[in-house]
């Protein structure tokens, strides 16, 4: 199909049209801004003309009078100022009325009092009608507020004079009803006033509540009074006119309804039997029906809140009756079953928002039950930590003996049931997810991630159910250890199976059936549970030597097998790292079984790091290789820490670690880090060995190493001129210079510091001449420290002879000089850095 005109020309035409539209819009906006500024009142001088000269170029026809333009209304005072004045006037009149009532009341007779109050109140009530006819609405509102205060003062006066012996609560209840009726009629008669009807709604809150209180009614009657008031508030909020009326009624609904629900819940929880819980249950059920009826007619947000309140009230009502019929330990499962029954709301034809609210109530009940049941699971997992202080002290008789007495296990019998019920529900949802989505479609449309969350929750809660059941039944200790180990194996199987299916692209739990994949959420949950369960099982096994070997051996095999079985990189790395950790613990247990002291066990702990180095050489650039080797390095660090107390063993461990690092440095990808680490470890081992042997002349041992090392470095540089001086000469120089420097600082003689300083000076000069960074920095650092050591006594003497104020003054001058020449010093430092960077 041919374009007419061609696309390029049509595009250019559209661009021109858009540019013209933008220009026209800018012109119109400029004109509008000028008109807005012209219509604002401008202050004029007394003799200035009323109208100025019309602007040029703004569309006025030639000869058109400037004054014939559009006229505006005479500007009035700002509404804010008017409101302030009316408010102040109303407050002053109110204060005067209160002062008159409280102070001047006694100086008048009964007739005068009645006449004054009646006349003032009637005048305040009648004035707004006249003012509204004259369109003075703000003044009418102010007088209506005054009339409201006067009616309250009338009530006070009547009680103080006409009915002084009347009960205060009863009189207040009757007065509230009368005031509510009076102000409702007044507000309906003068519909333009905003204050009377909200005031009537406020007075409606008190008659029933205060009447029940005055009659000494029981709490359940007070609850009914609160509920009836809340229902009236709800009706007003639904059908009342005006924002103020609805807001006041909604506030009353929230306060009175919450109070009624709390009264009903308190009475239900304290009932001595099912019959005693019937009346509170009836109150709560009535509240549920009222909330649901209101949710049927309110907008979405309020409907959802109403549905949630209805669901919670229904659970409290039915659960309260059933709770009173079962033992105390089984009360939470009763409420849980009632909460789960709310899920059948998906079969009821409710508005979508109200139904969602009921489902939220069900979720809140389930969450509350889990909050009650999960702390014992944490106690089961973390309780064996106490066995670390008494390793292999002897296996207890039962599971609880290894967990301590931190939980009242006799009161937690129902906790496994709660976890099992919730786990079963989540598992069923995971298994029959498509059918669940179809059934729940009228109310909610759960996303694809919901299925994975359900599966993960079912898996975790099922695992916790078995552990908690074993603790509450107090199974024998061997059974508990075996159960935790078997559960870890099961979780590993789930994690590996899910990882394999996810990596193979066979589908996921979110989008296919259970046979199509496990899902990332389930896989992560299983992996985290396996690691956590392995830690708990390992801690639990510390009570017995045989159990420790059995559990950690099984864990090492299980995690190793799982790491070999899975193809997912992250899961494989986590499993491999965990296997290395369990292997390290096994070597430590072997050292304890052999009766070795901590420093004697340190070399034995290097077995696992040696295995990880060999495994890294086999894996090479595989993503799992680095985590495994780093975990082995942490084991080597633990060995170094154990050997710190004995210098000979520390030297041996450092040397062995250097060998392992050198073995890793054979591989090109590890050489940049492992090579330097090996050199540092070897040098450190040499120093420690010399210090342990109390050698006073370390040069006799270090020079034979330094000379051939430097020869090798020279040969390396000839073969590879681009090789770094740190690689070629650094280890050889450090092997002699650093131990000699350490001994020179404690040597009272002058010969060693002198020879060391001369050698360091020569090395520094050679580094500067041949541009070798290692020689320059090592030699310079050793020379500076050696010189500092020799000059330190004299510096101390000079510092002692100087006045106390001189060092701070010199430091201040130095800082000022550096600050003043900061940029120059910065450039010099950068040039020095560049010079050092160009050295090899």
mmCIF file of N, CA, C and O in Angstrom, residues 180-181 183-184 188 196-207 227-253 256 294 297-298:
data_model
loop_
_atom_site.group_PDB
_atom_site.id
_atom_site.type_symbol
_atom_site.label_atom_id
_atom_site.label_comp_id
_atom_site.label_asym_id
_atom_site.label_seq_id
_atom_site.Cartn_x
_atom_site.Cartn_y
_atom_site.Cartn_z
ATOM 1 N N UNK A 180 -29.906 15.209 71.548
ATOM 2 C CA UNK A 180 -29.792 14.588 70.232
ATOM 3 C C UNK A 180 -31.032 14.851 69.400
ATOM 4 O O UNK A 180 -30.956 15.216 68.213
ATOM 5 N N UNK A 181 -32.234 14.688 70.010
ATOM 6 C CA UNK A 181 -33.470 14.947 69.268
ATOM 7 C C UNK A 181 -33.595 16.422 68.897
ATOM 8 O O UNK A 181 -34.001 16.777 67.780
ATOM 9 N N UNK A 183 -31.234 18.787 68.494
ATOM 10 C CA UNK A 183 -30.312 19.245 67.462
ATOM 11 C C UNK A 183 -30.537 18.540 66.132
ATOM 12 O O UNK A 183 -30.214 19.089 65.074
ATOM 13 N N UNK A 184 -31.086 17.311 66.171
ATOM 14 C CA UNK A 184 -31.446 16.671 64.909
ATOM 15 C C UNK A 184 -32.577 17.426 64.227
ATOM 16 O O UNK A 184 -32.535 17.694 63.013
ATOM 17 N N UNK A 188 -32.268 19.543 60.747
ATOM 18 C CA UNK A 188 -33.114 19.264 59.588
ATOM 19 C C UNK A 188 -33.919 20.488 59.175
ATOM 20 O O UNK A 188 -34.205 20.682 57.993
ATOM 21 N N UNK A 196 -25.257 21.484 63.435
ATOM 22 C CA UNK A 196 -26.278 20.818 64.273
ATOM 23 C C UNK A 196 -26.338 19.299 64.091
ATOM 24 O O UNK A 196 -26.397 18.563 65.086
ATOM 25 N N UNK A 197 -26.371 18.815 62.879
ATOM 26 C CA UNK A 197 -26.514 17.366 62.694
ATOM 27 C C UNK A 197 -25.322 16.580 63.228
ATOM 28 O O UNK A 197 -25.516 15.548 63.893
ATOM 29 N N UNK A 198 -24.056 16.972 62.968
ATOM 30 C CA UNK A 198 -22.965 16.254 63.634
ATOM 31 C C UNK A 198 -23.055 16.313 65.153
ATOM 32 O O UNK A 198 -22.707 15.344 65.842
ATOM 33 N N UNK A 199 -23.536 17.448 65.708
ATOM 34 C CA UNK A 199 -23.722 17.519 67.157
ATOM 35 C C UNK A 199 -24.767 16.519 67.616
ATOM 36 O O UNK A 199 -24.606 15.857 68.667
ATOM 37 N N UNK A 200 -25.849 16.391 66.860
ATOM 38 C CA UNK A 200 -26.867 15.405 67.211
ATOM 39 C C UNK A 200 -26.297 13.995 67.183
ATOM 40 O O UNK A 200 -26.587 13.175 68.067
ATOM 41 N N UNK A 201 -25.465 13.704 66.188
ATOM 42 C CA UNK A 201 -24.830 12.379 66.125
ATOM 43 C C UNK A 201 -23.925 12.158 67.331
ATOM 44 O O UNK A 201 -23.876 11.059 67.902
ATOM 45 N N UNK A 202 -23.231 13.202 67.764
ATOM 46 C CA UNK A 202 -22.371 13.066 68.949
ATOM 47 C C UNK A 202 -23.214 12.747 70.183
ATOM 48 O O UNK A 202 -22.848 11.893 71.001
ATOM 49 N N UNK A 203 -24.341 13.434 70.351
ATOM 50 C CA UNK A 203 -25.175 13.186 71.528
ATOM 51 C C UNK A 203 -25.826 11.806 71.493
ATOM 52 O O UNK A 203 -26.161 11.246 72.542
ATOM 53 N N UNK A 204 -26.015 11.249 70.291
ATOM 54 C CA UNK A 204 -26.622 9.922 70.180
ATOM 55 C C UNK A 204 -25.746 8.848 70.827
ATOM 56 O O UNK A 204 -26.247 7.796 71.246
ATOM 57 N N UNK A 205 -24.452 9.097 70.958
ATOM 58 C CA UNK A 205 -23.543 8.068 71.449
ATOM 59 C C UNK A 205 -23.775 7.714 72.917
ATOM 60 O O UNK A 205 -23.374 6.624 73.349
ATOM 61 N N UNK A 206 -24.394 8.590 73.685
ATOM 62 C CA UNK A 206 -24.348 8.433 75.135
ATOM 63 C C UNK A 206 -25.603 7.902 75.812
ATOM 64 O O UNK A 206 -25.494 7.316 76.913
ATOM 65 N N UNK A 207 -26.804 8.070 75.301
ATOM 66 C CA UNK A 207 -27.982 7.662 76.102
ATOM 67 C C UNK A 207 -27.974 6.196 76.520
ATOM 68 O O UNK A 207 -28.151 5.874 77.704
ATOM 69 N N UNK A 227 -23.250 -1.987 71.207
ATOM 70 C CA UNK A 227 -23.492 -2.527 69.872
ATOM 71 C C UNK A 227 -24.663 -1.829 69.190
ATOM 72 O O UNK A 227 -24.593 -1.496 67.993
ATOM 73 N N UNK A 228 -25.762 -1.600 69.939
ATOM 74 C CA UNK A 228 -26.913 -0.902 69.336
ATOM 75 C C UNK A 228 -26.506 0.510 68.907
ATOM 76 O O UNK A 228 -26.885 0.987 67.824
ATOM 77 N N UNK A 229 -25.730 1.181 69.751
ATOM 78 C CA UNK A 229 -25.251 2.517 69.381
ATOM 79 C C UNK A 229 -24.394 2.461 68.125
ATOM 80 O O UNK A 229 -24.498 3.320 67.236
ATOM 81 N N UNK A 230 -23.525 1.453 68.036
ATOM 82 C CA UNK A 230 -22.689 1.311 66.853
ATOM 83 C C UNK A 230 -23.528 1.044 65.608
ATOM 84 O O UNK A 230 -23.218 1.559 64.517
ATOM 85 N N UNK A 231 -24.598 0.233 65.742
ATOM 86 C CA UNK A 231 -25.470 -0.024 64.594
ATOM 87 C C UNK A 231 -26.156 1.263 64.140
ATOM 88 O O UNK A 231 -26.270 1.540 62.936
ATOM 89 N N UNK A 232 -26.604 2.065 65.107
ATOM 90 C CA UNK A 232 -27.221 3.353 64.748
ATOM 91 C C UNK A 232 -26.192 4.241 64.031
ATOM 92 O O UNK A 232 -26.500 4.900 63.027
ATOM 93 N N UNK A 233 -24.962 4.254 64.547
ATOM 94 C CA UNK A 233 -23.911 5.028 63.882
ATOM 95 C C UNK A 233 -23.674 4.535 62.461
ATOM 96 O O UNK A 233 -23.464 5.330 61.533
ATOM 97 N N UNK A 234 -23.676 3.215 62.293
ATOM 98 C CA UNK A 234 -23.483 2.674 60.956
ATOM 99 C C UNK A 234 -24.578 3.085 60.000
ATOM 100 O O UNK A 234 -24.314 3.428 58.833
ATOM 101 N N UNK A 235 -25.837 3.061 60.491
ATOM 102 C CA UNK A 235 -26.942 3.493 59.628
ATOM 103 C C UNK A 235 -26.807 4.966 59.253
ATOM 104 O O UNK A 235 -27.046 5.363 58.105
ATOM 105 N N UNK A 236 -26.427 5.794 60.223
ATOM 106 C CA UNK A 236 -26.248 7.222 59.917
ATOM 107 C C UNK A 236 -25.103 7.414 58.934
ATOM 108 O O UNK A 236 -25.178 8.239 58.013
ATOM 109 N N UNK A 237 -24.005 6.651 59.134
ATOM 110 C CA UNK A 237 -22.872 6.779 58.216
ATOM 111 C C UNK A 237 -23.243 6.366 56.803
ATOM 112 O O UNK A 237 -22.707 6.897 55.824
ATOM 113 N N UNK A 238 -24.170 5.411 56.661
ATOM 114 C CA UNK A 238 -24.571 4.956 55.327
ATOM 115 C C UNK A 238 -25.548 5.920 54.668
ATOM 116 O O UNK A 238 -25.425 6.222 53.482
ATOM 117 N N UNK A 239 -26.546 6.386 55.445
ATOM 118 C CA UNK A 239 -27.631 7.159 54.825
ATOM 119 C C UNK A 239 -27.667 8.617 55.259
ATOM 120 O O UNK A 239 -28.536 9.365 54.819
ATOM 121 N N UNK A 240 -26.773 9.033 56.123
ATOM 122 C CA UNK A 240 -26.775 10.420 56.547
ATOM 123 C C UNK A 240 -26.319 11.356 55.441
ATOM 124 O O UNK A 240 -25.656 10.955 54.476
ATOM 125 N N UNK A 241 -26.672 12.632 55.589
ATOM 126 C CA UNK A 241 -26.334 13.639 54.591
ATOM 127 C C UNK A 241 -25.229 14.536 55.148
ATOM 128 O O UNK A 241 -25.293 14.981 56.286
ATOM 129 N N UNK A 242 -24.261 14.795 54.332
ATOM 130 C CA UNK A 242 -23.189 15.683 54.736
ATOM 131 C C UNK A 242 -21.959 14.930 55.200
ATOM 132 O O UNK A 242 -22.057 13.883 55.863
ATOM 133 N N UNK A 243 -20.809 15.499 54.847
ATOM 134 C CA UNK A 243 -19.550 14.848 55.223
ATOM 135 C C UNK A 243 -19.350 14.846 56.731
ATOM 136 O O UNK A 243 -18.892 13.858 57.315
ATOM 137 N N UNK A 244 -19.699 15.962 57.399
ATOM 138 C CA UNK A 244 -19.519 16.031 58.845
ATOM 139 C C UNK A 244 -20.338 14.982 59.568
ATOM 140 O O UNK A 244 -19.866 14.369 60.542
ATOM 141 N N UNK A 245 -21.568 14.767 59.121
ATOM 142 C CA UNK A 245 -22.426 13.757 59.752
ATOM 143 C C UNK A 245 -21.824 12.372 59.575
ATOM 144 O O UNK A 245 -21.742 11.569 60.522
ATOM 145 N N UNK A 246 -21.354 12.069 58.377
ATOM 146 C CA UNK A 246 -20.816 10.731 58.119
ATOM 147 C C UNK A 246 -19.507 10.496 58.863
ATOM 148 O O UNK A 246 -19.266 9.398 59.378
ATOM 149 N N UNK A 247 -18.653 11.504 58.910
ATOM 150 C CA UNK A 247 -17.391 11.338 59.626
ATOM 151 C C UNK A 247 -17.640 11.131 61.113
ATOM 152 O O UNK A 247 -17.050 10.255 61.756
ATOM 153 N N UNK A 248 -18.550 11.940 61.690
ATOM 154 C CA UNK A 248 -18.851 11.778 63.115
ATOM 155 C C UNK A 248 -19.468 10.409 63.397
ATOM 156 O O UNK A 248 -19.097 9.727 64.371
ATOM 157 N N UNK A 249 -20.379 10.001 62.538
ATOM 158 C CA UNK A 249 -20.989 8.687 62.734
ATOM 159 C C UNK A 249 -19.974 7.564 62.529
ATOM 160 O O UNK A 249 -19.985 6.566 63.260
ATOM 161 N N UNK A 250 -19.093 7.704 61.541
ATOM 162 C CA UNK A 250 -18.068 6.678 61.336
ATOM 163 C C UNK A 250 -17.120 6.567 62.507
ATOM 164 O O UNK A 250 -16.728 5.460 62.914
ATOM 165 N N UNK A 251 -16.760 7.715 63.089
ATOM 166 C CA UNK A 251 -15.910 7.678 64.280
ATOM 167 C C UNK A 251 -16.616 6.994 65.433
ATOM 168 O O UNK A 251 -16.036 6.160 66.147
ATOM 169 N N UNK A 252 -17.888 7.346 65.642
ATOM 170 C CA UNK A 252 -18.652 6.672 66.694
ATOM 171 C C UNK A 252 -18.798 5.185 66.436
ATOM 172 O O UNK A 252 -18.723 4.380 67.370
ATOM 173 N N UNK A 253 -18.995 4.815 65.179
ATOM 174 C CA UNK A 253 -19.090 3.402 64.840
ATOM 175 C C UNK A 253 -17.804 2.657 65.206
ATOM 176 O O UNK A 253 -17.837 1.563 65.783
ATOM 177 N N UNK A 256 -17.473 2.771 69.338
ATOM 178 C CA UNK A 256 -18.488 1.970 70.026
ATOM 179 C C UNK A 256 -18.475 0.517 69.577
ATOM 180 O O UNK A 256 -18.640 -0.403 70.382
ATOM 181 N N UNK A 294 -23.414 -4.146 56.856
ATOM 182 C CA UNK A 294 -22.848 -2.864 56.465
ATOM 183 C C UNK A 294 -21.843 -2.994 55.334
ATOM 184 O O UNK A 294 -21.786 -2.153 54.435
ATOM 185 N N UNK A 297 -23.053 -2.866 51.739
ATOM 186 C CA UNK A 297 -23.546 -1.613 51.141
ATOM 187 C C UNK A 297 -22.494 -0.518 51.093
ATOM 188 O O UNK A 297 -22.784 0.563 50.597
ATOM 189 N N UNK A 298 -21.313 -0.756 51.621
ATOM 190 C CA UNK A 298 -20.301 0.287 51.683
ATOM 191 C C UNK A 298 -19.321 0.157 50.522
ATOM 192 O O UNK A 298 -19.267 -0.884 49.858
#
